[in-house]
Short mmCIF file of C-alpha atoms and ligand atoms in Angstrom, two decimals:
data_model
loop_
_atom_site.label_atom_id
_atom_site.label_comp_id
_atom_site.label_asym_id
_atom_site.label_seq_id
_atom_site.Cartn_x
_atom_site.Cartn_y
_atom_site.Cartn_z
CA MET C 515 -11.31 -16.65 -8.09
CA ASP C 516 -8.39 -18.40 -6.33
CA ARG C 517 -5.79 -16.17 -8.02
CA LEU C 518 -3.97 -16.03 -4.61
CA LYS C 519 -4.71 -19.55 -3.47
CA GLY C 520 -2.09 -20.81 -0.97
CA LYS C 521 -0.54 -17.37 -0.60
CA VAL C 522 -0.01 -15.32 2.56
CA ALA C 523 -0.17 -11.53 2.33
CA LEU C 524 0.72 -8.75 4.79
CA ILE C 525 -0.98 -5.39 4.07
CA SER C 526 0.20 -2.33 5.96
CA GLY C 527 -2.39 0.39 6.66
CA GLY C 528 -4.91 -2.36 5.99
CA ALA C 529 -7.63 -1.30 8.47
CA ARG C 530 -9.49 1.04 6.13
CA GLY C 531 -9.52 2.58 2.67
CA GLN C 532 -7.63 0.98 -0.15
CA GLY C 533 -5.74 -1.45 2.21
CA ALA C 534 -8.98 -2.79 3.61
CA THR C 535 -10.38 -3.23 0.06
CA GLU C 536 -7.30 -5.15 -0.90
CA ALA C 537 -7.55 -7.38 2.21
CA ARG C 538 -11.19 -8.25 1.28
CA LEU C 539 -10.26 -8.93 -2.32
CA PHE C 540 -7.19 -11.04 -1.45
CA VAL C 541 -9.21 -13.23 0.92
CA ARG C 542 -11.91 -13.71 -1.79
CA GLU C 543 -9.07 -14.76 -4.09
CA GLY C 544 -7.92 -17.50 -1.64
CA ALA C 545 -5.16 -15.67 0.27
CA LYS C 546 -4.56 -15.64 4.01
CA VAL C 547 -4.13 -12.01 5.04
CA VAL C 548 -2.43 -10.26 7.96
CA VAL C 549 -3.90 -6.74 8.40
CA GLY C 550 -1.38 -4.38 9.92
CA ASP C 551 -2.31 -0.89 11.13
CA VAL C 552 -2.11 1.60 13.96
CA LEU C 553 -5.98 1.55 14.02
CA ASP C 554 -6.12 -1.60 16.15
CA GLU C 555 -9.86 -1.87 16.64
CA GLN C 556 -10.71 -1.28 12.99
CA ALA C 557 -8.09 -3.76 11.91
CA ARG C 558 -9.48 -6.41 14.34
CA GLN C 559 -13.03 -5.77 13.17
CA LEU C 560 -12.08 -6.08 9.51
CA ALA C 561 -10.14 -9.34 10.18
CA ARG C 562 -13.15 -10.77 12.01
CA GLU C 563 -15.46 -9.67 9.17
CA ILE C 564 -13.42 -11.23 6.34
CA SER C 565 -12.24 -14.26 8.21
CA GLY C 566 -15.61 -16.04 8.04
CA GLN C 567 -16.43 -19.26 9.83
CA GLY C 568 -14.02 -22.13 10.48
CA ASP C 569 -10.35 -21.59 9.62
CA ALA C 570 -9.13 -18.02 10.10
CA ARG C 571 -8.39 -16.32 6.79
CA ALA C 572 -7.33 -12.96 8.26
CA VAL C 573 -5.77 -11.69 11.44
CA ALA C 574 -4.90 -8.20 12.65
CA VAL C 575 -1.61 -7.04 14.13
CA HIS C 576 -0.60 -3.69 15.61
CA LEU C 577 1.81 -2.31 13.01
CA ASP C 578 3.29 1.19 13.15
CA VAL C 579 5.35 1.09 9.95
CA THR C 580 7.96 3.43 11.39
CA ARG C 581 8.93 0.79 13.99
CA ALA C 582 11.25 -2.09 13.10
CA ALA C 583 10.07 -4.17 16.09
CA ASP C 584 6.41 -3.89 14.86
CA TRP C 585 7.44 -5.13 11.38
CA ARG C 586 9.26 -8.08 12.91
CA ALA C 587 6.17 -8.94 14.95
CA ALA C 588 3.97 -8.62 11.85
CA VAL C 589 6.17 -10.91 9.75
CA ASP C 590 6.41 -13.37 12.67
CA THR C 591 2.59 -13.38 12.78
CA CYS C 592 2.40 -14.34 9.09
CA ILE C 593 4.74 -17.23 9.73
CA ARG C 594 3.15 -18.38 12.99
CA GLU C 595 -0.47 -18.10 11.91
CA PHE C 596 -0.22 -18.98 8.19
CA GLY C 597 3.14 -20.65 7.64
CA GLY C 598 5.10 -17.92 5.75
CA LEU C 599 4.91 -14.72 3.71
CA ASP C 600 4.43 -14.36 -0.08
CA ILE C 601 3.01 -10.89 -0.62
CA LEU C 602 3.73 -7.53 1.03
CA VAL C 603 1.56 -4.51 0.15
CA ASN C 604 3.29 -1.43 1.53
CA ASN C 605 0.10 0.60 1.57
CA ALA C 606 0.21 2.66 4.79
CA GLY C 607 0.61 6.37 4.16
CA ILE C 608 -0.32 9.85 5.31
CA PHE C 609 -1.15 12.85 3.15
CA ASN C 610 -0.62 16.57 3.68
CA MET C 611 -1.09 19.56 1.43
CA SER C 612 1.55 21.87 2.94
CA GLY C 613 3.84 23.62 0.54
CA LEU C 614 7.63 23.75 0.90
CA GLU C 615 7.90 26.73 3.27
CA ASP C 616 4.78 25.78 5.22
CA THR C 617 6.20 22.38 6.06
CA SER C 618 7.51 22.20 9.62
CA GLU C 619 10.39 19.92 10.43
CA GLU C 620 8.15 17.82 12.56
CA LEU C 621 5.70 17.40 9.73
CA TRP C 622 8.44 16.58 7.26
CA ASP C 623 9.89 13.88 9.60
CA SER C 624 6.50 12.26 10.20
CA ILE C 625 5.64 12.04 6.48
CA VAL C 626 9.13 10.75 5.53
CA ASN C 627 9.07 8.30 8.41
CA ILE C 628 5.67 6.77 7.49
CA ASN C 629 5.64 7.10 3.68
CA GLN C 630 9.27 6.41 2.92
CA LYS C 631 11.17 4.82 5.83
CA GLY C 632 8.15 2.60 6.49
CA VAL C 633 8.32 1.11 2.95
CA TRP C 634 12.04 0.40 3.27
CA LEU C 635 11.58 -1.18 6.71
CA GLY C 636 8.71 -3.28 5.42
CA MET C 637 10.76 -4.68 2.48
CA LYS C 638 13.85 -5.21 4.69
CA THR C 639 11.79 -7.28 7.11
CA ALA C 640 9.74 -9.19 4.58
CA VAL C 641 12.48 -10.25 2.18
CA PRO C 642 14.12 -12.90 4.42
CA ALA C 643 10.67 -14.54 4.93
CA MET C 644 10.02 -14.47 1.12
CA ARG C 645 13.46 -15.96 0.48
CA GLN C 646 12.45 -18.90 2.64
CA ARG C 647 9.42 -19.45 0.34
CA GLY C 648 11.63 -19.12 -2.79
CA SER C 649 9.64 -16.24 -4.22
CA GLY C 650 7.62 -13.16 -3.33
CA SER C 651 5.80 -10.11 -4.58
CA ILE C 652 6.07 -6.67 -3.02
CA VAL C 653 3.67 -3.98 -4.11
CA ASN C 654 4.54 -0.43 -2.96
CA ILE C 655 1.79 2.08 -3.05
CA SER C 656 3.20 5.37 -4.38
CA SER C 657 0.96 7.95 -6.06
CA VAL C 658 0.72 10.09 -9.15
CA ALA C 659 2.30 12.51 -6.74
CA GLY C 660 5.40 10.36 -7.02
CA LEU C 661 5.49 11.08 -10.78
CA THR C 662 4.75 14.79 -11.09
CA GLY C 663 4.74 17.87 -8.89
CA SER C 664 1.92 20.25 -7.91
CA THR C 665 1.54 23.55 -6.07
CA GLY C 666 1.57 21.91 -2.63
CA SER C 667 2.07 18.63 -0.75
CA THR C 668 5.84 18.97 -0.96
CA ALA C 669 6.78 16.24 1.55
CA TYR C 670 4.15 13.94 0.10
CA HIS C 671 5.59 14.39 -3.39
CA GLY C 672 9.12 13.77 -2.07
CA THR C 673 8.25 10.53 -0.23
CA LYS C 674 6.08 9.15 -3.05
CA GLY C 675 8.82 9.85 -5.58
CA ALA C 676 11.25 7.98 -3.28
CA VAL C 677 8.90 5.01 -3.15
CA ARG C 678 8.97 4.81 -6.92
CA LEU C 679 12.77 4.46 -7.02
CA LEU C 680 13.09 2.35 -3.85
CA SER C 681 10.83 -0.08 -5.68
CA LYS C 682 13.05 -0.19 -8.72
CA ALA C 683 16.28 -0.51 -6.67
CA ALA C 684 14.73 -3.38 -4.70
CA ALA C 685 13.34 -4.98 -7.90
CA VAL C 686 16.82 -5.14 -9.44
CA GLN C 687 18.42 -6.37 -6.18
CA TYR C 688 16.02 -9.24 -5.67
CA ALA C 689 15.02 -10.28 -9.25
CA ALA C 690 17.40 -13.23 -9.29
CA GLU C 691 15.70 -14.54 -6.14
CA ASN C 692 12.28 -14.34 -7.81
CA ILE C 693 11.15 -11.61 -5.41
CA ARG C 694 9.33 -9.07 -7.53
CA VAL C 695 8.84 -5.38 -6.56
CA ASN C 696 6.52 -2.96 -8.31
CA SER C 697 4.98 0.41 -7.57
CA VAL C 698 1.38 1.49 -7.95
CA HIS C 699 0.48 5.17 -8.60
CA PRO C 700 -3.13 5.96 -7.81
CA GLY C 701 -4.67 9.29 -8.79
CA LEU C 702 -7.39 10.76 -6.61
CA ILE C 703 -9.13 7.86 -4.93
CA ALA C 704 -12.29 8.22 -2.81
CA THR C 705 -11.07 7.33 0.69
CA GLN C 706 -10.98 9.20 4.02
CA MET C 707 -7.44 10.36 3.16
CA ILE C 708 -8.72 13.00 0.77
CA ASP C 709 -11.36 14.43 3.07
CA ILE C 710 -8.84 17.11 3.88
CA ILE C 711 -9.10 18.50 0.31
CA PRO C 712 -11.57 21.33 0.20
CA PRO C 713 -14.75 20.30 -1.78
CA GLU C 714 -14.29 23.04 -4.44
CA GLN C 715 -10.74 21.86 -5.09
CA ARG C 716 -11.93 18.28 -5.31
CA GLN C 717 -14.59 19.30 -7.83
CA ALA C 718 -12.06 21.30 -9.91
CA PHE C 719 -9.84 18.25 -10.01
CA HIS C 720 -12.56 16.16 -11.62
CA ALA C 721 -12.51 18.51 -14.60
CA VAL C 722 -8.81 17.87 -15.10
CA VAL C 723 -9.02 14.08 -15.05
CA PRO C 724 -9.77 12.72 -18.52
CA MET C 725 -12.26 10.22 -17.05
CA ARG C 726 -13.91 13.11 -15.13
CA ARG C 727 -14.16 11.40 -11.79
CA GLU C 728 -12.27 10.08 -8.78
CA GLY C 729 -11.24 6.45 -8.65
CA ARG C 730 -12.74 3.77 -6.37
CA PRO C 731 -10.56 1.76 -3.99
CA GLU C 732 -11.59 -1.39 -5.88
CA GLU C 733 -10.06 0.02 -9.09
CA VAL C 734 -6.67 0.21 -7.38
CA ALA C 735 -7.08 -3.13 -5.53
CA ASN C 736 -7.58 -4.97 -8.86
CA VAL C 737 -4.21 -3.76 -10.13
CA VAL C 738 -2.59 -4.61 -6.78
CA LEU C 739 -4.15 -8.09 -7.07
CA PHE C 740 -2.63 -8.55 -10.55
CA LEU C 741 0.82 -7.59 -9.23
CA ALA C 742 0.48 -9.74 -6.10
CA SER C 743 -0.55 -12.84 -8.14
CA ASP C 744 1.45 -15.11 -10.39
CA ASP C 745 -0.39 -13.49 -13.36
CA SER C 746 2.39 -10.91 -13.25
CA SER C 747 5.24 -13.43 -12.93
CA TYR C 748 7.55 -11.59 -15.37
CA VAL C 749 6.70 -8.09 -14.12
CA THR C 750 9.16 -6.40 -11.79
CA GLY C 751 10.57 -2.89 -11.34
CA ALA C 752 7.58 -1.50 -13.18
CA GLU C 753 5.20 1.36 -12.28
CA PHE C 754 1.39 1.08 -12.65
CA VAL C 755 -0.59 4.28 -12.96
CA VAL C 756 -4.29 4.02 -11.83
CA ASP C 757 -5.58 7.58 -12.38
CA GLY C 758 -8.29 7.84 -14.98
CA GLY C 759 -5.77 9.21 -17.48
CA LEU C 760 -4.47 12.17 -15.33
CA ASN C 761 -0.82 11.42 -15.89
CA ALA C 762 -1.39 11.22 -19.63
CA VAL C 763 -2.49 14.84 -19.88
P1 NAD I 333 -6.50 6.02 4.22
O1 NAD I 333 -6.16 7.23 4.98
O2 NAD I 333 -7.93 5.54 4.29
O3 NAD I 333 -5.58 4.78 4.60
C1 NAD I 333 -4.26 4.88 5.10
C2 NAD I 333 -4.09 3.85 6.12
O4 NAD I 333 -2.70 3.90 6.61
C3 NAD I 333 -4.97 4.03 7.38
O5 NAD I 333 -5.59 2.85 7.77
C4 NAD I 333 -3.98 4.50 8.42
O6 NAD I 333 -4.38 4.20 9.75
C5 NAD I 333 -2.71 3.79 8.02
N1 NAD I 333 -1.51 4.41 8.63
C6 NAD I 333 -1.17 5.73 8.77
N2 NAD I 333 -0.03 5.82 9.43
C7 NAD I 333 0.37 4.55 9.72
C8 NAD I 333 1.45 3.99 10.41
N3 NAD I 333 2.43 4.82 10.98
N4 NAD I 333 1.59 2.66 10.52
C9 NAD I 333 0.67 1.86 9.95
N5 NAD I 333 -0.42 2.32 9.33
C10 NAD I 333 -0.56 3.64 9.22
O7 NAD I 333 -6.10 6.33 2.70
P2 NAD I 333 -5.98 5.42 1.42
O8 NAD I 333 -6.45 6.27 0.25
O9 NAD I 333 -6.51 4.10 1.63
O10 NAD I 333 -4.34 5.33 1.32
C11 NAD I 333 -3.66 4.14 0.99
C12 NAD I 333 -2.37 4.48 0.27
O11 NAD I 333 -2.71 5.04 -1.04
C13 NAD I 333 -1.51 5.51 0.93
O12 NAD I 333 -0.12 5.15 0.85
C14 NAD I 333 -1.78 6.78 0.11
O13 NAD I 333 -0.65 7.66 0.22
C15 NAD I 333 -1.91 6.22 -1.25
N6 NAD I 333 -2.69 7.08 -2.19
C16 NAD I 333 -3.85 7.54 -1.91
C17 NAD I 333 -4.55 8.34 -2.76
C18 NAD I 333 -5.96 8.85 -2.57
O14 NAD I 333 -6.37 9.74 -3.33
N7 NAD I 333 -6.72 8.33 -1.60
C19 NAD I 333 -3.94 8.67 -3.96
C20 NAD I 333 -2.65 8.22 -4.27
C21 NAD I 333 -2.01 7.38 -3.32
#
């Protein structure tokens, strides 16, 4: 408990799935959390639920990660409501299984804008606020799809691979300012995102994973918590795989 005491976190795509699990865990660990998402009602509900009685511990903001103005408003909310910003989890993302030739230009642009440009915009907007605090931790959610290829999901692979190196580039750039940047690479995690995978394909996947199952959002959130907290004070530019051994095969 209290591993994030006194810290303020902004979580993009925080209304549901892994982001919501991280928001709950962060508040339990003493942080104040700003939940940013395009799912406004779900984000508000979650913030109400985890805020508890008395002092607000979480608030929701409308955040479309492709929009610079939304990012500025989200960071301003962190400062206005909770006095600053210490932690950014760039968690928002969309998934698609289309292969290279089946990917339309429109689909490509939307995946790149959300999964890749959104991460850059988030870091760009958060860093000045972290500099004011004298330190910060940025956790960028990539994927095992950012480490290896597969027979489909071309744009998703491209963007998640970009997040991996964006994280290392930012880590090197800001290390001297004590702003750490790391990437997390989940395998298949049981959230609504993977409902688009046909059941038989999901089943077949279990056989390939050394641990023979999908991950739970909590299992990713615990790694994100470590990176967000001062427990990882000498960790930057690193990649953390949370995949039941898949990437080791
Ligand atoms: P999810 O679909 O439940 O959550 C994604 C969240 O991002 C949603 O709340 C959604 O509303 C939000 N979002 C989408 N577009 C947005 C935008 N333009 N602006 C702001 N928010 C937006 O899925 P999840 O599994 O919780 O995904 C979280 C992250 O983990 C994503 O980056 C995803 O790519 C990554 N990931 C997921 C898996 C998996 O198997 N579930 C595996 C590897 C990586």
